[in-house]
GROMACS .gro file of C-alpha atoms in nm:
model
  454
    1MET     CA    1  19.643  10.302   9.646
    2GLY     CA    2  19.976  10.206   9.492
    3LEU     CA    3  19.905   9.934   9.240
    4THR     CA    4  20.158   9.789   8.995
    5ILE     CA    5  20.093   9.736   8.625
    6ASN     CA    6  20.016   9.371   8.694
    7ASP     CA    7  19.781   9.470   8.974
    8ASN     CA    8  19.604   9.707   8.735
    9ARG     CA    9  19.562   9.433   8.479
   10LEU     CA   10  19.423   9.188   8.733
   11LEU     CA   11  19.189   9.446   8.882
   12TRP     CA   12  19.055   9.550   8.543
   13SER     CA   13  19.023   9.192   8.426
   14ASN     CA   14  18.794   9.126   8.721
   15VAL     CA   15  18.600   9.444   8.651
   16LEU     CA   16  18.547   9.340   8.289
   17LYS     CA   17  18.421   8.998   8.397
   18VAL     CA   18  18.154   9.167   8.606
   19CYS     CA   19  18.072   9.402   8.315
   20GLN     CA   20  18.035   9.103   8.085
   21THR     CA   21  17.787   8.948   8.325
   22LYS     CA   22  17.592   9.272   8.351
   23THR     CA   23  17.569   9.297   7.971
   24SER     CA   24  17.475   8.933   7.925
   25GLY     CA   25  17.283   8.897   7.601
   26LEU     CA   26  17.444   9.210   7.457
   27LYS     CA   27  17.761   9.054   7.321
   28ASN     CA   28  17.816   9.314   7.049
   29ILE     CA   29  17.798   9.596   7.303
   30TYR     CA   30  18.049   9.427   7.532
   31GLU     CA   31  18.287   9.360   7.243
   32SER     CA   32  18.259   9.716   7.111
   33TYR     CA   33  18.261   9.925   7.428
   34PHE     CA   34  18.389   9.724   7.723
   35LYS     CA   35  18.644   9.465   7.613
   36LYS     CA   36  18.899   9.708   7.466
   37THR     CA   37  18.924   9.931   7.774
   38PHE     CA   38  19.209   9.903   8.025
   39LEU     CA   39  19.311  10.054   8.358
   40ASN     CA   40  19.592  10.298   8.287
   41SER     CA   41  19.657  10.423   8.639
   42VAL     CA   42  19.509  10.497   8.980
   43GLN     CA   43  19.537  10.854   9.107
   44ASP     CA   44  19.397  10.926   9.452
   45ASP     CA   45  19.029  10.823   9.439
   46THR     CA   46  19.017  10.812   9.058
   47LEU     CA   47  19.075  10.529   8.810
   48ILE     CA   48  19.214  10.651   8.477
   49VAL     CA   49  19.063  10.418   8.215
   50GLY     CA   50  19.207  10.400   7.865
   51VAL     CA   51  18.963  10.381   7.573
   52GLU     CA   52  19.031  10.299   7.209
   53ASN     CA   53  18.926  10.634   7.057
   54ALA     CA   54  18.742  10.959   7.129
   55SER     CA   55  18.403  10.857   6.989
   56THR     CA   56  18.399  10.531   7.186
   57CYS     CA   57  18.507  10.724   7.493
   58THR     CA   58  18.214  10.964   7.457
   59ILE     CA   59  17.965  10.678   7.420
   60ILE     CA   60  18.101  10.501   7.728
   61LYS     CA   61  18.086  10.814   7.942
   62ASN     CA   62  17.727  10.885   7.847
   63SER     CA   63  17.579  10.537   7.823
   64PHE     CA   64  17.779  10.283   8.020
   65SER     CA   65  17.965  10.461   8.299
   66ASP     CA   66  17.708  10.341   8.553
   67ILE     CA   67  17.778   9.978   8.460
   68PHE     CA   68  18.153  10.032   8.496
   69SER     CA   69  18.105  10.207   8.831
   70ALA     CA   70  17.889   9.927   8.966
   71ALA     CA   71  18.143   9.667   8.851
   72VAL     CA   72  18.435   9.855   9.010
   73TYR     CA   73  18.247   9.879   9.340
   74GLU     CA   74  18.166   9.507   9.326
   75VAL     CA   75  18.532   9.419   9.271
   76THR     CA   76  18.698   9.673   9.502
   77GLY     CA   77  18.430   9.759   9.756
   78SER     CA   78  18.520  10.126   9.706
   79ASN     CA   79  18.341  10.411   9.529
   80PHE     CA   80  18.619  10.505   9.288
   81LYS     CA   81  18.558  10.784   9.039
   82LEU     CA   82  18.614  10.678   8.680
   83LEU     CA   83  18.785  10.896   8.421
   84PHE     CA   84  18.767  10.759   8.065
   85VAL     CA   85  19.042  10.888   7.834
   86PRO     CA   86  19.103  10.820   7.461
   87LEU     CA   87  19.420  10.623   7.393
   88ASN     CA   88  19.588  10.901   7.195
   89GLU     CA   89  19.562  11.137   7.493
   90LEU     CA   90  19.715  10.908   7.751
   91THR     CA   91  20.071  10.986   7.643
   92GLN     CA   92  20.013  11.363   7.630
   93LYS     CA   93  19.897  11.426   7.986
   94SER     CA   94  20.053  11.341   8.319
   95ASN     CA   95  19.768  11.350   8.573
   96LYS     CA   96  19.393  11.347   8.605
   97ASN     CA   97  19.362  11.725   8.621
   98ASP     CA   98  19.514  11.746   8.273
   99TYR     CA   99  19.249  11.506   8.143
  100LEU     CA  100  18.967  11.702   8.297
  101LYS     CA  101  19.051  12.021   8.112
  102ASP     CA  102  18.921  11.911   7.772
  103ILE     CA  103  18.620  11.704   7.870
  104PRO     CA  104  18.300  11.885   7.762
  105THR     CA  105  18.051  11.942   8.042
  106TYR     CA  106  17.758  12.036   7.821
  107PHE     CA  107  17.419  11.964   7.981
  108SER     CA  108  17.599  11.785   8.264
  109SER     CA  109  17.338  11.882   8.523
  110THR     CA  110  17.029  11.879   8.301
  111ASN     CA  111  17.055  11.571   8.079
  112ILE     CA  112  16.894  11.345   8.338
  113LEU     CA  113  16.614  11.105   8.254
  114GLN     CA  114  16.366  11.075   8.541
  115LYS     CA  115  16.339  10.700   8.595
  116GLN     CA  116  15.999  10.727   8.764
  117PHE     CA  117  15.840  10.840   8.437
  118THR     CA  118  15.760  10.528   8.234
  119PHE     CA  119  15.491  10.409   7.997
  120SER     CA  120  15.370  10.160   8.257
  121ASN     CA  121  15.274  10.431   8.505
  122PHE     CA  122  15.139  10.675   8.246
  123VAL     CA  123  14.761  10.669   8.289
  124GLU     CA  124  14.602  10.633   7.947
  125GLY     CA  125  14.266  10.783   7.853
  126PRO     CA  126  14.088  10.930   7.551
  127SER     CA  127  14.274  11.259   7.598
  128ASN     CA  128  14.624  11.111   7.558
  129LYS     CA  129  14.587  10.769   7.395
  130HIS     CA  130  14.710  10.882   7.053
  131ALA     CA  131  15.014  11.057   7.201
  132LYS     CA  132  15.110  10.757   7.413
  133THR     CA  133  15.068  10.517   7.120
  134ALA     CA  134  15.288  10.736   6.898
  135ALA     CA  135  15.551  10.769   7.171
  136MET     CA  136  15.567  10.392   7.223
  137TYR     CA  137  15.583  10.328   6.849
  138ILE     CA  138  15.887  10.543   6.780
  139CYS     CA  139  16.083  10.367   7.058
  140GLY     CA  140  16.100  10.066   6.831
  141SER     CA  141  16.140  10.259   6.508
  142LEU     CA  142  16.395  10.533   6.573
  143GLY     CA  143  16.453  10.783   6.295
  144ASP     CA  144  16.190  10.623   6.074
  145LYS     CA  145  15.915  10.811   5.891
  146TYR     CA  146  15.769  10.955   6.212
  147ASN     CA  147  16.053  11.198   6.265
  148PRO     CA  148  16.015  11.431   6.439
  149LEU     CA  149  15.742  11.330   6.679
  150TYR     CA  150  15.573  11.654   6.789
  151ILE     CA  151  15.370  11.623   7.112
  152GLN     CA  152  15.138  11.917   7.176
  153GLY     CA  153  14.933  11.997   7.483
  154HIS     CA  154  14.876  12.260   7.747
  155SER     CA  155  15.105  12.277   8.049
  156GLY     CA  156  15.062  12.008   8.311
  157LEU     CA  157  14.893  11.738   8.101
  158GLY     CA  158  15.178  11.483   8.080
  159LYS     CA  159  15.401  11.584   7.788
  160THR     CA  160  15.718  11.576   7.996
  161HIS     CA  161  15.621  11.239   8.145
  162LEU     CA  162  15.595  11.097   7.792
  163LEU     CA  163  15.927  11.250   7.693
  164HIS     CA  164  16.109  11.082   7.982
  165ALA     CA  165  15.916  10.758   7.922
  166ILE     CA  166  16.045  10.756   7.563
  167GLY     CA  167  16.402  10.800   7.683
  168ASN     CA  168  16.371  10.531   7.948
  169GLN     CA  169  16.212  10.284   7.705
  170ILE     CA  170  16.483  10.341   7.442
  171LYS     CA  171  16.749  10.287   7.711
  172GLN     CA  172  16.583   9.959   7.800
  173ASN     CA  173  16.547   9.845   7.439
  174SER     CA  174  16.886   9.965   7.316
  175PRO     CA  175  17.136  10.048   7.594
  176GLU     CA  176  17.394  10.154   7.339
  177LYS     CA  177  17.177  10.442   7.214
  178ARG     CA  178  17.280  10.785   7.338
  179ILE     CA  179  16.991  11.006   7.446
  180LEU     CA  180  16.996  11.379   7.509
  181TYR     CA  181  16.706  11.521   7.708
  182VAL     CA  182  16.693  11.901   7.743
  183THR     CA  183  16.440  12.173   7.796
  184SER     CA  184  16.453  12.454   7.544
  185GLN     CA  185  16.567  12.687   7.820
  186ASP     CA  186  16.857  12.450   7.898
  187PHE     CA  187  16.948  12.459   7.529
  188VAL     CA  188  16.947  12.839   7.527
  189ASN     CA  189  17.160  12.857   7.842
  190GLU     CA  190  17.413  12.606   7.711
  191TYR     CA  191  17.440  12.784   7.376
  192VAL     CA  192  17.495  13.122   7.543
  193ASN     CA  193  17.761  12.979   7.775
  194PHE     CA  194  17.933  12.807   7.484
  195THR     CA  195  17.951  13.123   7.272
  196LYS     CA  196  18.080  13.330   7.563
  197ASN     CA  197  18.350  13.123   7.724
  198SER     CA  198  18.389  12.774   7.584
  199THR     CA  199  18.745  12.645   7.568
  200ALA     CA  200  18.656  12.279   7.511
  201SER     CA  201  18.808  12.092   7.221
  202VAL     CA  202  18.463  11.971   7.114
  203SER     CA  203  18.203  12.228   7.011
  204LEU     CA  204  17.848  12.219   7.143
  205GLU     CA  205  17.712  12.116   6.803
  206GLU     CA  206  17.971  11.839   6.764
  207TYR     CA  207  17.882  11.713   7.109
  208ILE     CA  208  17.506  11.705   7.038
  209ARG     CA  209  17.568  11.526   6.710
  210THR     CA  210  17.714  11.229   6.898
  211PHE     CA  211  17.368  11.148   7.034
  212ASP     CA  212  17.119  10.917   6.866
  213VAL     CA  213  16.803  11.068   7.012
  214LEU     CA  214  16.720  11.431   7.094
  215LEU     CA  215  16.432  11.492   7.335
  216ILE     CA  216  16.358  11.863   7.359
  217ASP     CA  217  16.090  11.995   7.594
  218ASP     CA  218  15.884  12.314   7.546
  219ILE     CA  219  16.012  12.418   7.204
  220GLN     CA  220  15.805  12.739   7.227
  221GLN     CA  221  16.064  12.872   7.472
  222LEU     CA  222  16.303  12.920   7.180
  223ARG     CA  223  16.079  13.192   7.037
  224ASN     CA  224  16.262  13.505   6.921
  225LYS     CA  225  16.604  13.356   7.012
  226GLU     CA  226  16.735  13.412   6.659
  227LYS     CA  227  17.096  13.299   6.699
  228THR     CA  228  17.000  12.999   6.912
  229LEU     CA  229  16.734  12.904   6.656
  230ASP     CA  230  16.991  12.920   6.374
  231TYR     CA  231  17.218  12.690   6.575
  232PHE     CA  232  16.932  12.454   6.652
  233PHE     CA  233  16.828  12.453   6.285
  234ASN     CA  234  17.165  12.305   6.181
  235ILE     CA  235  17.148  12.041   6.454
  236TYR     CA  236  16.790  11.955   6.360
  237ASN     CA  237  16.881  11.906   5.993
  238TYR     CA  238  17.176  11.684   6.088
  239PHE     CA  239  16.958  11.458   6.301
  240ILE     CA  240  16.689  11.421   6.035
  241ALA     CA  241  16.943  11.363   5.755
  242ASN     CA  242  17.114  11.091   5.960
  243ASN     CA  243  16.793  10.918   6.071
  244LYS     CA  244  16.841  11.019   6.433
  245GLN     CA  245  16.516  11.052   6.625
  246ILE     CA  246  16.387  11.388   6.747
  247VAL     CA  247  16.094  11.428   6.986
  248ILE     CA  248  15.959  11.777   7.054
  249THR     CA  249  15.697  11.897   7.300
  250SER     CA  250  15.512  12.226   7.286
  251ASP     CA  251  15.213  12.395   7.441
  252CYS     CA  252  15.079  12.483   7.096
  253LEU     CA  253  15.056  12.339   6.746
  254GLN     CA  254  15.328  12.408   6.490
  255ASN     CA  255  15.138  12.679   6.302
  256GLU     CA  256  15.069  12.858   6.631
  257LEU     CA  257  15.437  12.892   6.722
  258ILE     CA  258  15.513  13.262   6.735
  259GLY     CA  259  15.873  13.378   6.701
  260ILE     CA  260  15.990  13.050   6.542
  261PRO     CA  261  16.117  13.070   6.181
  262GLU     CA  262  15.890  12.932   5.910
  263ARG     CA  263  16.170  12.703   5.789
  264LEU     CA  264  16.160  12.522   6.126
  265ILE     CA  265  15.782  12.515   6.150
  266THR     CA  266  15.753  12.349   5.807
  267ARG     CA  267  16.004  12.087   5.916
  268PHE     CA  268  15.812  12.020   6.237
  269LEU     CA  269  15.501  11.965   6.024
  270CYS     CA  270  15.679  11.694   5.823
  271GLY     CA  271  15.672  11.454   6.116
  272LEU     CA  272  15.395  11.305   6.329
  273THR     CA  273  15.186  11.531   6.551
  274ALA     CA  274  15.014  11.395   6.861
  275SER     CA  275  14.805  11.612   7.092
  276ILE     CA  276  14.719  11.572   7.458
  277THR     CA  277  14.395  11.734   7.567
  278THR     CA  278  14.236  11.787   7.908
  279PRO     CA  279  14.166  11.444   8.063
  280ASP     CA  280  13.809  11.337   8.132
  281PHE     CA  281  13.695  11.284   8.489
  282GLN     CA  282  13.769  10.911   8.503
  283THR     CA  283  14.120  10.942   8.356
  284CYS     CA  284  14.200  11.228   8.590
  285LYS     CA  285  14.076  11.025   8.886
  286GLU     CA  286  14.297  10.731   8.788
  287ILE     CA  287  14.594  10.968   8.765
  288PHE     CA  288  14.517  11.107   9.111
  289LEU     CA  289  14.486  10.759   9.265
  290LYS     CA  290  14.806  10.636   9.101
  291LYS     CA  291  15.003  10.938   9.221
  292CYS     CA  292  14.865  10.889   9.572
  293GLU     CA  293  14.979  10.527   9.557
  294PHE     CA  294  15.324  10.637   9.437
  295ASN     CA  295  15.349  10.871   9.738
  296SER     CA  296  15.229  10.595   9.977
  297ILE     CA  297  14.911  10.785  10.066
  298ASN     CA  298  14.638  10.560  10.205
  299ILE     CA  299  14.336  10.626   9.984
  300GLN     CA  300  14.112  10.463  10.243
  301ASN     CA  301  14.163  10.772  10.460
  302ILE     CA  302  14.021  11.006  10.195
  303SER     CA  303  13.645  11.018  10.150
  304ASP     CA  304  13.506  10.954   9.801
  305GLU     CA  305  13.344  11.299   9.803
  306VAL     CA  306  13.680  11.464   9.868
  307ILE     CA  307  13.851  11.266   9.591
  308ASP     CA  308  13.578  11.356   9.342
  309TYR     CA  309  13.594  11.721   9.444
  310ILE     CA  310  13.974  11.737   9.404
  311VAL     CA  311  13.966  11.564   9.065
  312THR     CA  312  13.677  11.769   8.929
  313ASN     CA  313  13.834  12.099   9.026
  314ASN     CA  314  14.187  12.019   8.904
  315SER     CA  315  14.138  11.816   8.587
  316SER     CA  316  14.291  12.084   8.364
  317SER     CA  317  14.641  12.039   8.512
  318ILE     CA  318  14.810  11.727   8.644
  319ARG     CA  319  15.063  11.954   8.815
  320SER     CA  320  14.791  12.111   9.028
  321LEU     CA  321  14.688  11.760   9.132
  322GLU     CA  322  15.048  11.688   9.228
  323GLY     CA  323  15.058  12.002   9.441
  324ILE     CA  324  14.746  11.896   9.629
  325ILE     CA  325  14.887  11.546   9.676
  326LEU     CA  326  15.198  11.693   9.839
  327GLN     CA  327  14.978  11.887  10.078
  328ILE     CA  328  14.779  11.574  10.158
  329LEU     CA  329  15.103  11.380  10.206
  330PHE     CA  330  15.227  11.636  10.458
  331LYS     CA  331  14.895  11.634  10.641
  332THR     CA  332  14.877  11.255  10.661
  333THR     CA  333  15.246  11.220  10.751
  334THR     CA  334  15.206  11.444  11.054
  335ASN     CA  335  14.872  11.283  11.143
  336PRO     CA  336  14.860  10.925  11.000
  337ASP     CA  337  14.513  10.845  11.139
  338ILE     CA  338  14.338  11.150  10.997
  339VAL     CA  339  14.041  11.091  10.768
  340LEU     CA  340  14.025  11.367  10.508
  341THR     CA  341  13.676  11.517  10.498
  342PHE     CA  342  13.565  11.841  10.335
  343ASP     CA  343  13.649  12.027  10.655
  344GLU     CA  344  14.007  11.897  10.641
  345LEU     CA  345  14.025  11.972  10.268
  346LYS     CA  346  13.921  12.329  10.341
  347ASP     CA  347  14.219  12.360  10.575
  348ILE     CA  348  14.465  12.204  10.330
  349LEU     CA  349  14.358  12.412  10.031
  350HIS     CA  350  14.296  12.731  10.229
  351ILE     CA  351  13.943  12.756  10.090
  352GLU     CA  352  13.742  13.049  10.222
  353ASN     CA  353  13.362  13.072  10.240
  354PHE     CA  354  13.321  12.701  10.185
  355SER     CA  355  12.944  12.718  10.180
  356ILE     CA  356  12.882  12.618   9.818
  357ASP     CA  357  12.662  12.321   9.746
  358ASN     CA  358  12.953  12.078   9.687
  359ASN     CA  359  12.742  11.825   9.501
  360LYS     CA  360  12.612  12.090   9.262
  361LYS     CA  361  12.962  12.229   9.201
  362THR     CA  362  13.102  11.881   9.143
  363ASP     CA  363  12.824  11.805   8.893
  364ALA     CA  364  12.880  12.137   8.714
  365ASN     CA  365  13.251  12.064   8.673
  366LYS     CA  366  13.170  11.713   8.555
  367ILE     CA  367  12.947  11.854   8.279
  368ILE     CA  368  13.220  12.099   8.176
  369ASN     CA  369  13.485  11.824   8.172
  370VAL     CA  370  13.267  11.591   7.964
  371ILE     CA  371  13.205  11.866   7.707
  372SER     CA  372  13.574  11.961   7.714
  373THR     CA  373  13.671  11.601   7.634
  374TYR     CA  374  13.394  11.559   7.375
  375TYR     CA  375  13.512  11.861   7.174
  376SER     CA  376  13.884  11.829   7.265
  377ILE     CA  377  13.877  12.183   7.399
  378PRO     CA  378  14.070  12.273   7.718
  379THR     CA  379  13.839  12.374   8.003
  380ASP     CA  380  14.006  12.713   8.036
  381GLN     CA  381  13.909  12.790   7.674
  382LEU     CA  382  13.558  12.651   7.723
  383THR     CA  383  13.494  12.879   8.020
  384GLY     CA  384  13.708  13.164   7.885
  385ASN     CA  385  13.655  13.436   7.627
  386THR     CA  386  13.779  13.290   7.297
  387ARG     CA  387  13.528  13.336   7.015
  388LYS     CA  388  13.625  13.048   6.787
  389ALA     CA  389  13.308  12.900   6.637
  390GLN     CA  390  13.360  12.548   6.774
  391VAL     CA  391  13.442  12.679   7.122
  392THR     CA  392  13.143  12.912   7.120
  393LEU     CA  393  12.900  12.629   7.035
  394ALA     CA  394  13.050  12.398   7.298
  395ARG     CA  395  13.028  12.678   7.557
  396GLN     CA  396  12.663  12.744   7.474
  397ILE     CA  397  12.583  12.374   7.511
  398ALA     CA  398  12.760  12.370   7.849
  399ILE     CA  399  12.564  12.674   7.968
  400TYR     CA  400  12.238  12.517   7.845
  401LEU     CA  401  12.306  12.189   8.028
  402LEU     CA  402  12.401  12.360   8.355
  403ARG     CA  403  12.060  12.528   8.346
  404ASP     CA  404  11.863  12.231   8.212
  405VAL     CA  405  12.020  11.950   8.419
  406LEU     CA  406  12.125  12.126   8.741
  407ASP     CA  407  11.878  12.416   8.741
  408MET     CA  408  12.158  12.657   8.826
  409THR     CA  409  12.081  13.027   8.841
  410TYR     CA  410  12.198  13.258   8.566
  411LYS     CA  411  12.429  13.425   8.815
  412GLU     CA  412  12.586  13.091   8.919
  413ILE     CA  413  12.642  12.994   8.555
  414GLY     CA  414  12.781  13.335   8.466
  415LYS     CA  415  13.036  13.310   8.747
  416ILE     CA  416  13.171  12.982   8.605
  417PHE     CA  417  13.204  13.132   8.256
  418SER     CA  418  13.436  13.425   8.330
  419ASN     CA  419  13.165  13.627   8.505
  420ARG     CA  420  12.942  13.660   8.200
  421ASP     CA  421  12.638  13.875   8.253
  422HIS     CA  422  12.275  13.770   8.289
  423ALA     CA  423  12.184  13.857   7.929
  424THR     CA  424  12.471  13.657   7.775
  425ILE     CA  425  12.374  13.344   7.967
  426ILE     CA  426  12.009  13.374   7.863
  427HIS     CA  427  12.114  13.426   7.499
  428SER     CA  428  12.325  13.106   7.504
  429ILE     CA  429  12.042  12.901   7.653
  430ASN     CA  430  11.789  13.036   7.402
  431LYS     CA  431  12.032  12.967   7.116
  432ILE     CA  432  12.066  12.598   7.205
  433GLU     CA  433  11.693  12.561   7.267
  434GLU     CA  434  11.628  12.690   6.914
  435LEU     CA  435  11.891  12.461   6.761
  436LEU     CA  436  11.746  12.160   6.942
  437LYS     CA  437  11.422  12.210   6.751
  438THR     CA  438  11.578  12.176   6.404
  439ASN     CA  439  11.947  12.072   6.422
  440THR     CA  440  11.987  11.694   6.451
  441ASN     CA  441  12.364  11.727   6.510
  442VAL     CA  442  12.311  11.944   6.819
  443GLN     CA  443  12.035  11.708   6.932
  444ASN     CA  444  12.275  11.413   6.910
  445VAL     CA  445  12.553  11.601   7.092
  446VAL     CA  446  12.329  11.707   7.380
  447ASN     CA  447  12.180  11.357   7.416
  448SER     CA  448  12.526  11.198   7.406
  449ILE     CA  449  12.660  11.433   7.675
  450LYS     CA  450  12.353  11.376   7.893
  451GLN     CA  451  12.420  11.002   7.878
  452LYS     CA  452  12.782  11.052   7.979
  453ILE     CA  453  12.695  11.266   8.281
  454ALA     CA  454  12.405  11.052   8.395
   0.00000   0.00000   0.00000
C-alpha cells in the first residue's frame, strides 16, 4: 500500500473523525490521547502511528487501541495492525521491526478482562451481598479510603467474577483508566522471566506503575516467594501512596496467610475486607438458572427435582455447577428433545448405586446449607473435622436436626459428617437436647433454622 504523505494525512484525518465520534462525550480524552496522533508510515499490513510521548503511547496501547483499530477498519475496510510509537523514537528507527524490539510485552496474554463477568449478571444473595456492594462502591471511588479492597472466600464462590466485574465497570465509567488484571501465578511468572532475560527499556515495575488499578487474584499463591514478594511490596506501596486502587482476592483472611510477610499482611488489613461465604440454596439455584440461560439451555427440559438435586449437592462451589452445566449442555446439544430426569442425571454425572432416597438426601443437604449460611461456615468445614467452638456447635445442631426432622439413622448421619461413628452422633444429639432445655440462644437458633427449612 504505497501512500504519499498527503494520503497519510487524509487517511488519518478520517480515522480521527471516526474516533471523535466513538468518544463522543469524552472531549478531554479525545483531546489528550487521540487528536495529537498522526500516521507516520504504512509498512506491509502495519500502520506506524506517531504519538506525542512515551507515557501517552503506553496509555493508548493499553486503553484505546481497540477504538483506533475499529476506526481504521471503518475507514479502510482492512484489518491493519497498529503500531504506536513515541515521537522521539520515530527518527531513530527505520522499520517496524526496529520499533517492536523495545515494546514491553509484560502480561500480554494474561491481562484480559472477561467481558461476560459483570455486576449485572452476578447473582446476589446473603453470602456475597457485602462483597458485591464493596466492589461496586470502589468503582466510583478509586484509591479512596477503601484501599486495598480485600475479597476473601473459598475457591469457586465468585471472587474472580467480582474482580473482572470491577475492571469492566471501571472501564465503562472511566475509559481512560488503565487496569491491570493478573493472577498471582501470572505475577510470579512475569517476575521470573523479567529477572532472567528481560532486555526491554522499561522495567516490569515501571510498567506496572503506569496502571491506575491493580486487580490481583489469589494472593495466597505468592506464599514463600520471597524475592517476588519483595518486588510486589514496592509496587503495592507505590499504588497506595499515589491513590491508585488495589483489589486483592484470597481464599483466606489476611491473618491466615501463611508464607506472606507480616509487613504485607498489616497493609492488607488497613483496607476494606469483604468475605464471600457458601451461598444458600435459593441463591445457588438462581446462579444455576442464570448460567443455564447464558449457555442457552432450556430449563423447561430439566425437571424441578433434578435442578434441586444439582443445586443442593453443589452449593459449595460455583465451579462444580459450571462443570455440570457443561455436561448438560453437551447432552442437550446432541439430543435437543431430551427431558433430564434422575435417570439421565445418573448417566451425566456417572453416579453409581443411585438407590438413595433422593428426597431425604435433598432435605439433608438443605438443612446443612441453611446452617452453613446461618453461621457463615463453609459446608466442608461444617461436615469436616475442624474443632473450632463455633463450628462444633453448628455441626451438633445440624446432626440434631437431621435426626429430629428427617429421622435419619445414626449411620446415615455419620456418613454425611466425615464418617463419624455411632457414639459421636449420639453424643452430639444428646448435647443439643440438653442445651435446648436451658439455653435460650440455642432454642432460638434451632427454631429459626426449622422455619427456614420448613
